[in-house]
PDB file of C-alpha atoms and ligand atoms in Angstrom:
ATOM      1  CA  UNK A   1     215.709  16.716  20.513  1.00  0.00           C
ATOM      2  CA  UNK A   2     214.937  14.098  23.154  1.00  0.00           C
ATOM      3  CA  UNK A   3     213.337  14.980  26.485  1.00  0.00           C
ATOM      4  CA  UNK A   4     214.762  13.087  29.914  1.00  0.00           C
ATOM      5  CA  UNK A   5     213.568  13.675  32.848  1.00  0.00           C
ATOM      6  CA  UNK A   6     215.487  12.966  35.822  1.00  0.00           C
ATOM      7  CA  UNK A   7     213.685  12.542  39.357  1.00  0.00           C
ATOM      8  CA  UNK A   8     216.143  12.567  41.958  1.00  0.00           C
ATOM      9  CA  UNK A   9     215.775  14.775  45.294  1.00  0.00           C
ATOM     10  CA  UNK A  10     220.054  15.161  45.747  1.00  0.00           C
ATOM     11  CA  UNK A  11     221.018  18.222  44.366  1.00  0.00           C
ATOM     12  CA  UNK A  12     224.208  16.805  43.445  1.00  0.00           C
ATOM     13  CA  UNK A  13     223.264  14.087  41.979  1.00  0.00           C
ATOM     14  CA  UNK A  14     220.801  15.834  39.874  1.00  0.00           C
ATOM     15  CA  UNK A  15     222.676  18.480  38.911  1.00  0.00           C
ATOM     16  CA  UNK A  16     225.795  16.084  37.843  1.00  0.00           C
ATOM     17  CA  UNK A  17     223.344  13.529  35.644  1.00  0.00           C
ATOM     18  CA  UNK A  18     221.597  17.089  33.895  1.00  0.00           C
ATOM     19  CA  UNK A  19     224.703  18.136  32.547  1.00  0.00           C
ATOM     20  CA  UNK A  20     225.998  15.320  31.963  1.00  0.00           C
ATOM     21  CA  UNK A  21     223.206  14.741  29.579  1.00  0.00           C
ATOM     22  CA  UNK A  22     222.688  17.656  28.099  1.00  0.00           C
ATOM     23  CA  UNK A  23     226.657  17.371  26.689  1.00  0.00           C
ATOM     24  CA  UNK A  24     225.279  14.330  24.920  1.00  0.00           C
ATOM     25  CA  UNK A  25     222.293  16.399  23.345  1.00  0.00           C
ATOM     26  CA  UNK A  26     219.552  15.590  25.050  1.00  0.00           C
ATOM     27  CA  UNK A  27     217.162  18.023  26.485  1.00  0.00           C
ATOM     28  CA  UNK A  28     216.965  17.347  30.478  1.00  0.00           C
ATOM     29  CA  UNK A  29     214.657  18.380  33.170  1.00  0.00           C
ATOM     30  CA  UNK A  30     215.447  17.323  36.829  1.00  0.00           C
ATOM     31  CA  UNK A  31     212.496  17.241  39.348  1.00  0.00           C
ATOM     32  CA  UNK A  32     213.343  16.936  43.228  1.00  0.00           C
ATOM     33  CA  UNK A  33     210.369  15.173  44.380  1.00  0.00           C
ATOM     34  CA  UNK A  34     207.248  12.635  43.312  1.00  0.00           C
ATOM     35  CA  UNK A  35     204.294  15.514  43.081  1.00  0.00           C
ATOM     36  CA  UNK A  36     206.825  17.587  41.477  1.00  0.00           C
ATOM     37  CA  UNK A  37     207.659  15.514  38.584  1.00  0.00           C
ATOM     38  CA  UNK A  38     204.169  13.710  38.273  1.00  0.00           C
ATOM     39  CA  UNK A  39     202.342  17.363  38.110  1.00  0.00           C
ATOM     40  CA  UNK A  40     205.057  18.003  35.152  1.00  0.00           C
ATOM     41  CA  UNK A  41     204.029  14.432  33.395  1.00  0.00           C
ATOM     42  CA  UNK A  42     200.464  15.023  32.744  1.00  0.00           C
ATOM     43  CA  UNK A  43     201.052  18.148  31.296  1.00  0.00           C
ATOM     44  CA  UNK A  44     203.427  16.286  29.177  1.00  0.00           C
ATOM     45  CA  UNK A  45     205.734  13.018  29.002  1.00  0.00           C
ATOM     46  CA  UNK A  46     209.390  12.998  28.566  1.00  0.00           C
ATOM     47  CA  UNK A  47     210.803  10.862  26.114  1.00  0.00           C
ATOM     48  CA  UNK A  48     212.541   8.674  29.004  1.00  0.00           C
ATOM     49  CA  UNK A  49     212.473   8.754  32.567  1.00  0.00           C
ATOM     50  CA  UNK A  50     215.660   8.413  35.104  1.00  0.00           C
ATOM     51  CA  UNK A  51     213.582   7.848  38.330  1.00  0.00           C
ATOM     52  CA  UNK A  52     215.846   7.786  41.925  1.00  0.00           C
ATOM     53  CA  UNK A  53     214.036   5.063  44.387  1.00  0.00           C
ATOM     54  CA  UNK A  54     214.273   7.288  47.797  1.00  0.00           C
ATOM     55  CA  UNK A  55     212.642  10.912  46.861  1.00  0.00           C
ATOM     56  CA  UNK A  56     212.935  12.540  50.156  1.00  0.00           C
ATOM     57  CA  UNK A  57     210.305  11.377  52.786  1.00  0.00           C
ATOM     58  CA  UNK A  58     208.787   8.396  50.089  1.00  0.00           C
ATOM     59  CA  UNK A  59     211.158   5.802  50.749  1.00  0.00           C
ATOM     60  CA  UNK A  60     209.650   4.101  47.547  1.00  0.00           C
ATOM     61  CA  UNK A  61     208.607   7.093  45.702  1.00  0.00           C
ATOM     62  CA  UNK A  62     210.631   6.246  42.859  1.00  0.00           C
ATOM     63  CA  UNK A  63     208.651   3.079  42.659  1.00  0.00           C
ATOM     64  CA  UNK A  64     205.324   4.741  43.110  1.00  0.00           C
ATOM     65  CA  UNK A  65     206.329   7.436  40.229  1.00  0.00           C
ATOM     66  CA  UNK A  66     207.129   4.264  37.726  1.00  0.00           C
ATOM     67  CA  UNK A  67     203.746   2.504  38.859  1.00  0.00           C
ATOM     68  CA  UNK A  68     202.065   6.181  37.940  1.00  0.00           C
ATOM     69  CA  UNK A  69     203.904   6.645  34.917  1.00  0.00           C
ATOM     70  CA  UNK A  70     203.516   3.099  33.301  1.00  0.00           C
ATOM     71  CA  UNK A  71     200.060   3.472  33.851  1.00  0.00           C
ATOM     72  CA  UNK A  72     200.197   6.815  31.416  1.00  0.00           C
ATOM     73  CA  UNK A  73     202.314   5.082  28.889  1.00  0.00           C
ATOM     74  CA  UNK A  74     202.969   1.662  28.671  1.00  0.00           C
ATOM     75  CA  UNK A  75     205.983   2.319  26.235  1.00  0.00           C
ATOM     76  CA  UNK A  76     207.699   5.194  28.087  1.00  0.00           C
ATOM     77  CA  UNK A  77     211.316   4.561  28.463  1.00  0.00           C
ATOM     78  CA  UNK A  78     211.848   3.711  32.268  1.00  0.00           C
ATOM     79  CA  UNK A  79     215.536   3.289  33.946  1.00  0.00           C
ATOM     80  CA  UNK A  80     215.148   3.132  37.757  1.00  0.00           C
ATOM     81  CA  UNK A  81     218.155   4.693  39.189  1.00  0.00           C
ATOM     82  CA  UNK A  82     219.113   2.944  42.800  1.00  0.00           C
ATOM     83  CA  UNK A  83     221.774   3.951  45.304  1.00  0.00           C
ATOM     84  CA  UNK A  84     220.740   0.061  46.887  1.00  0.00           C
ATOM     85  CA  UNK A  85     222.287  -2.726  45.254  1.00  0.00           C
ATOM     86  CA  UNK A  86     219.883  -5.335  46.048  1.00  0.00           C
ATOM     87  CA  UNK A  87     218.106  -7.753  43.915  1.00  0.00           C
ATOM     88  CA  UNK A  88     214.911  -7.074  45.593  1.00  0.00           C
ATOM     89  CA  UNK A  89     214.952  -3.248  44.256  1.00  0.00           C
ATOM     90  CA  UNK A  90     216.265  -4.592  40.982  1.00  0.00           C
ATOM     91  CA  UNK A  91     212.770  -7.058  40.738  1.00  0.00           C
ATOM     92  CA  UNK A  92     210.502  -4.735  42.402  1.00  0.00           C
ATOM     93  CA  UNK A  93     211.297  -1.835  39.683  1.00  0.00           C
ATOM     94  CA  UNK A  94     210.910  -4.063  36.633  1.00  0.00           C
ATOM     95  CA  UNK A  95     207.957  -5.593  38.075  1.00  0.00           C
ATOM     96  CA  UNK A  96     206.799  -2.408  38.190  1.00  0.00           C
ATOM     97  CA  UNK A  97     207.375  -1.659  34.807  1.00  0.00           C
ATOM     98  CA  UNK A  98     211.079  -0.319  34.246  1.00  0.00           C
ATOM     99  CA  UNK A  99     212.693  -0.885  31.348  1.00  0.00           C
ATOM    100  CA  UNK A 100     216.228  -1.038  33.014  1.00  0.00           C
ATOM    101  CA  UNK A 101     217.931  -0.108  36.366  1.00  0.00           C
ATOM    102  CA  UNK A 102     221.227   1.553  36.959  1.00  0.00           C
ATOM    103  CA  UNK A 103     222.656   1.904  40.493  1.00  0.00           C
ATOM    104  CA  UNK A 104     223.997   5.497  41.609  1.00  0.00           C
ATOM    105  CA  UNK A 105     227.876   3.769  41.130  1.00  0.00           C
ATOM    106  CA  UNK A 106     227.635   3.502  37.588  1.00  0.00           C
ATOM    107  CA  UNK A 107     229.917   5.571  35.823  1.00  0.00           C
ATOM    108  CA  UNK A 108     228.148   8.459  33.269  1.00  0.00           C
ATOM    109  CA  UNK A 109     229.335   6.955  29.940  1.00  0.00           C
ATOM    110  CA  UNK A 110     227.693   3.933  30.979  1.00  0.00           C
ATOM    111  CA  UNK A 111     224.187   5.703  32.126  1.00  0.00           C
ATOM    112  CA  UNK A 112     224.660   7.115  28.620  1.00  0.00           C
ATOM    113  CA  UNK A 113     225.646   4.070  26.461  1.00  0.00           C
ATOM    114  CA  UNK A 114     222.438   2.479  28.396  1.00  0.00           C
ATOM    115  CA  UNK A 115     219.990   5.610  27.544  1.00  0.00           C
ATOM    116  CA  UNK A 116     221.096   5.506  23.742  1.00  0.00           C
ATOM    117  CA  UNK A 117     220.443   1.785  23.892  1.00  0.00           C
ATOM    118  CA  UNK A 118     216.705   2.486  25.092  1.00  0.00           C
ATOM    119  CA  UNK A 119     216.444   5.356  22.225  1.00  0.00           C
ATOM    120  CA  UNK A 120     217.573   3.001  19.812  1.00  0.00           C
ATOM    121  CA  UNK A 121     214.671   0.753  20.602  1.00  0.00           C
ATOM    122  CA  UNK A 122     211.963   2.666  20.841  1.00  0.00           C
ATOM    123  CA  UNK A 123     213.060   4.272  17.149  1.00  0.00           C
ATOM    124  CA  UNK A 124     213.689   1.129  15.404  1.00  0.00           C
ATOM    125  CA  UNK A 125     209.994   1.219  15.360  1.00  0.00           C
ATOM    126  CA  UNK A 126     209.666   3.994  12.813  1.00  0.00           C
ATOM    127  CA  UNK A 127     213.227   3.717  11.411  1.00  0.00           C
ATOM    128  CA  UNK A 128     213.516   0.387   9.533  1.00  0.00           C
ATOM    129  CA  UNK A 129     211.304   0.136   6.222  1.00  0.00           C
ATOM    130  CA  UNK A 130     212.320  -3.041   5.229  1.00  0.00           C
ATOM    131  CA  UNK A 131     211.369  -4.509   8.421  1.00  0.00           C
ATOM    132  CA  UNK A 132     208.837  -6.625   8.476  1.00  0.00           C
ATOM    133  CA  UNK A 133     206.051  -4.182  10.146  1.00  0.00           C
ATOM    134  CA  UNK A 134     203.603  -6.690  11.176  1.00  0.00           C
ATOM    135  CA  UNK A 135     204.552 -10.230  12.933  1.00  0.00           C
ATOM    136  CA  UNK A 136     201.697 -12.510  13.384  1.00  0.00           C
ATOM    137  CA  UNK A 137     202.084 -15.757  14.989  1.00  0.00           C
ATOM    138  CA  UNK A 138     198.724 -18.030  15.547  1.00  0.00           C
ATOM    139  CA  UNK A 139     196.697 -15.695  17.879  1.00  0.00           C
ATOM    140  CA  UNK A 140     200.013 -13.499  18.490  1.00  0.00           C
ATOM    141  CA  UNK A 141     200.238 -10.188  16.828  1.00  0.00           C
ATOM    142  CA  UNK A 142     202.719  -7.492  16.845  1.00  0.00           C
ATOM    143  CA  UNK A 143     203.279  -4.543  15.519  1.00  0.00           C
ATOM    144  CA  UNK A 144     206.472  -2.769  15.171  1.00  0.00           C
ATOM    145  CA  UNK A 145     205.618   0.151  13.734  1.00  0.00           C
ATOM    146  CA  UNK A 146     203.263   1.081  17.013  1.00  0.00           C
ATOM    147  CA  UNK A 147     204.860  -1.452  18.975  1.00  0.00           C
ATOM    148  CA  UNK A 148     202.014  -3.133  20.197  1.00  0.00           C
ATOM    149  CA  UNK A 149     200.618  -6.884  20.877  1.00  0.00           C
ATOM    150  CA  UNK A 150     197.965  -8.653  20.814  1.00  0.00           C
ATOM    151  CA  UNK A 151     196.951 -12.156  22.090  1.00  0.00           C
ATOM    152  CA  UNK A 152     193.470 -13.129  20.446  1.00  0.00           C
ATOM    153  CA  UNK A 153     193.043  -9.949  19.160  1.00  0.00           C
ATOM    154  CA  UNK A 154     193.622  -8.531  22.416  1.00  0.00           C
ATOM    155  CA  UNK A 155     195.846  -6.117  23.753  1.00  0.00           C
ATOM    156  CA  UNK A 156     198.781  -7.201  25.979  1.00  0.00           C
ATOM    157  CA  UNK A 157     200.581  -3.900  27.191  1.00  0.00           C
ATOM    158  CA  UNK A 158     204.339  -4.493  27.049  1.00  0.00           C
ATOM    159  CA  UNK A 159     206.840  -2.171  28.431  1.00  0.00           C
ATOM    160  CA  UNK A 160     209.467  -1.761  25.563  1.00  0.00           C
ATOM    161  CA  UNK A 161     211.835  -4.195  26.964  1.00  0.00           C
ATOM    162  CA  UNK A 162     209.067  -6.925  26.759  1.00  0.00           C
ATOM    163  CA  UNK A 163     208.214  -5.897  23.506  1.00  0.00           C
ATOM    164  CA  UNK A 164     211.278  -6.883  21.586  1.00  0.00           C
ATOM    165  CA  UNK A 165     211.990 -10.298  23.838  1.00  0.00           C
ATOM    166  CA  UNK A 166     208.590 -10.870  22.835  1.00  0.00           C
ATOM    167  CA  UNK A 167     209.709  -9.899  19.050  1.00  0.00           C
ATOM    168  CA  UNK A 168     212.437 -11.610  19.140  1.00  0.00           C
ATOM    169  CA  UNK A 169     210.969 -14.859  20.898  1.00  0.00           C
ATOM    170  CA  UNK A 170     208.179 -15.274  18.099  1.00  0.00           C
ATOM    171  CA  UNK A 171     209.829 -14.292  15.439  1.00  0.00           C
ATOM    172  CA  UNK A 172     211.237 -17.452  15.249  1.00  0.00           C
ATOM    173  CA  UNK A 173     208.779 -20.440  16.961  1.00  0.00           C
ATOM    174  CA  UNK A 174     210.734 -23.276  18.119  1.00  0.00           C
ATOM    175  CA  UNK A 175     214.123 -21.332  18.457  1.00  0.00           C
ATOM    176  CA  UNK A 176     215.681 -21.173  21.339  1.00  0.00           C
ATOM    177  CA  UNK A 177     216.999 -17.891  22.500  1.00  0.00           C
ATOM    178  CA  UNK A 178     219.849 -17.510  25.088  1.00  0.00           C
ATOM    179  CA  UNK A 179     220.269 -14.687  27.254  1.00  0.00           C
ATOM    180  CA  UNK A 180     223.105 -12.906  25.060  1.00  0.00           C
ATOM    181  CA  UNK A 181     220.566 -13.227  21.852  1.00  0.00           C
ATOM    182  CA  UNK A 182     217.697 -12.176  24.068  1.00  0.00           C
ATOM    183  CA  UNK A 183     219.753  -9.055  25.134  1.00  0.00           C
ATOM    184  CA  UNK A 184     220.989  -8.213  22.006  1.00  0.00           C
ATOM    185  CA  UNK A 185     217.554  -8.235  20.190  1.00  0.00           C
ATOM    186  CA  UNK A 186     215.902  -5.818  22.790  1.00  0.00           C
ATOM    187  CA  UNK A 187     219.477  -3.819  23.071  1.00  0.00           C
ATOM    188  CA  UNK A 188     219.608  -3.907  26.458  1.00  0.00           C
ATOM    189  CA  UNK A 189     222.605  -5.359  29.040  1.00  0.00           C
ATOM    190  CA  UNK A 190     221.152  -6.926  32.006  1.00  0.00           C
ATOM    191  CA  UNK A 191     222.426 -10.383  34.006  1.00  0.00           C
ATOM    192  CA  UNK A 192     220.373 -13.672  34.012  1.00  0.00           C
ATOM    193  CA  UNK A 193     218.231 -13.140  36.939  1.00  0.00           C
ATOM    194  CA  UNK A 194     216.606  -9.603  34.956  1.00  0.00           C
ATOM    195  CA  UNK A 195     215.839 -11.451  32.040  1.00  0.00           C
ATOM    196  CA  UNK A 196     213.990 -14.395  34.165  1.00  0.00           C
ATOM    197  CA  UNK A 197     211.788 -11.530  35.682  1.00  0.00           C
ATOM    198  CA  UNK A 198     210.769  -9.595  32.887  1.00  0.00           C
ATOM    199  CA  UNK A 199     210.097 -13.073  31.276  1.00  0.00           C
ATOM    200  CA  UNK A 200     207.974 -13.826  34.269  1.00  0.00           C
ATOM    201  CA  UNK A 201     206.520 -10.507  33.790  1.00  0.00           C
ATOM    202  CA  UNK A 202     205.695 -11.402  29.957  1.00  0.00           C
ATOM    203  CA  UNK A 203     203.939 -14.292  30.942  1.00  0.00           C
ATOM    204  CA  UNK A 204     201.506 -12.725  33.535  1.00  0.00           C
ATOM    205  CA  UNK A 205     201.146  -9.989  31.238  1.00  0.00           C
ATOM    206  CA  UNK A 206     200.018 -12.813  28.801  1.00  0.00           C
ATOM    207  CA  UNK A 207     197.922 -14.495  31.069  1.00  0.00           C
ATOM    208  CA  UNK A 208     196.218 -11.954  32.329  1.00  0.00           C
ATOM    209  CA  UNK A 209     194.182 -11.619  28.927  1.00  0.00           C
ATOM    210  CA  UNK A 210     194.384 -15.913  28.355  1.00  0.00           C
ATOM    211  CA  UNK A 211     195.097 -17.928  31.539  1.00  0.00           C
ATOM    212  CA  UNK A 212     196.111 -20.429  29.537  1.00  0.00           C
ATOM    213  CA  UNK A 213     198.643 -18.974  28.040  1.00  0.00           C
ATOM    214  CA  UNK A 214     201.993 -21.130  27.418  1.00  0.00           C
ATOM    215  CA  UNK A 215     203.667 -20.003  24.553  1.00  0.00           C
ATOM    216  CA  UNK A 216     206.651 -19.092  26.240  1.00  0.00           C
ATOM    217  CA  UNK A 217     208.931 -22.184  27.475  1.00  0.00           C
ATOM    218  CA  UNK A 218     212.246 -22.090  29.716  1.00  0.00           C
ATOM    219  CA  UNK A 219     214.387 -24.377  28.298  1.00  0.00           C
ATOM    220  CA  UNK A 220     216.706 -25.198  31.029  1.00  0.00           C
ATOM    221  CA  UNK A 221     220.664 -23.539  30.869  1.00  0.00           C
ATOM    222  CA  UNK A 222     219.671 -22.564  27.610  1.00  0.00           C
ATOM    223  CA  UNK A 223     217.237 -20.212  27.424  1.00  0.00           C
ATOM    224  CA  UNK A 224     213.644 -19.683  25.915  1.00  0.00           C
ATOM    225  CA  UNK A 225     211.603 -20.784  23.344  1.00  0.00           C
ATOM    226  CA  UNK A 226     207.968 -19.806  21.972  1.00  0.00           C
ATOM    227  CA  UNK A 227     206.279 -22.427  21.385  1.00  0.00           C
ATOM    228  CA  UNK A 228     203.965 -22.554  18.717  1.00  0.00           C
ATOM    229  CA  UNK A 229     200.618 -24.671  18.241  1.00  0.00           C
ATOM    230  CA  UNK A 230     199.155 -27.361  15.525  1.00  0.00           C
ATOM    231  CA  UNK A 231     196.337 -24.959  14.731  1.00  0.00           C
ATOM    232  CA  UNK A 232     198.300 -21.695  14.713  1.00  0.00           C
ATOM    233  CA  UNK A 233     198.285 -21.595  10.874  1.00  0.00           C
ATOM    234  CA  UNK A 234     194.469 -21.597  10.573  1.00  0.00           C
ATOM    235  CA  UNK A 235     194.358 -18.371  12.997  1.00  0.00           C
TER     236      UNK A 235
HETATM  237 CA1   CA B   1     217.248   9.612  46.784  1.00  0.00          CA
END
């Protein structure tokens, strides 16, 4: 059974998502506050983590908690739950490291349909054989049975989101990708201005083990590309 953890400090609220969830199957635990939940994560991690923004006195609690979890597991299932509508929360928790965001309006169904999505994900990993397991692409390689990359042979740590754009990017060097093929591929349902941060996010992510890295191109009111080099082959 999967484990969600839900960090939200209104009762209400809390109470309302846990049994929502647990009618779908899932195994819930609901923590009220940052210390609370982060004591209960290094003992052990949920499967996925629905993490409120405002945990009583920490107006960005819910932003510290993802920094603190992300740094635990850098494929942990993240959806930042905000009751504030604004772009900048929306970019600050995916720079973070969230895999999605929901705000506090959206109805259950939905919050479900877009936790199934993010289970989906991190099982196609194990569940298709005839995948192919291993994609290598010049100095890129990724693995989707442990769903990890590598640039040069070493390790970039994408969140799961970034993973699969990144899988479904190189899969195919040269083609370009629109948003609805970019979504689709890393089953998630975000607008245009999520996708340019978590591709931003890629790239720094990239760089930070190869400044020079360029692989990924925006080709403009399209989408993206990888790119891929004369000399890849011989890698
Ligand atoms: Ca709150």
């Amino acid at each position: 059974m999967k484990r969600i953890a839900i960090v939200e400090d209104a009762a209400a609220i809390r109470a309302n998502y846990t049994e929502a969830l647990r009618r779908h199957g899932y195994e819930v635990a609901g923590y009220a506050s940052r210390p609370e939940a982060l004591a209960a994560f290094r003992t052990r991690l949920p499967d996925l983590a629905l993490v409120d923004i405002g945990l009583g006195d920490e107006v960005d609690g819910g932003f510290t908690l993802t920094r603190e979890l992300r740094a635990m597991s850098a494929t942990l299932p993240i959806i930042i739950l905000s009751a504030r509508d604004s772009d900048f929360d929306i970019v600050a928790g995916l720079r973070l490291g969230a895999d999605d965001y929901l705000t506090k309006d959206a109805s259950l169904p939905h919050l479900a349909a877009r936790i199934a999505a993010l289970f989906r994900r991190s099982d196609l990993a194990g569940a298709s054989p005839d995948a192919e397991d291993i994609v290598t692409r010049g100095p890129l390689t990724l693995d989707v049975k442990r769903l990890t990359a590598d640039w040069h042979r070493k390790r970039v740590d994408l969140t799961l989101t970034e993973f699969w754009m990144v899988h479904s990017l190189a899969r195919y060097p040269g083609h370009v990708k629109d948003r609805d093929a970019l979504m689709r591929d890393a089953s998630i349902v975000v607008d245009d201005s999520t996708i340019t941060s978590h591709v931003k996010r890629i790239r720094r992510k990239f760089q930070a083990v190869d400044p020079t890295f360029d692989r990924i191109a925006t080709v403009y009111g399209m989408g993206y590309r990888w790119s891929s080099h004369a000399d890849d082959a011989a890698l």
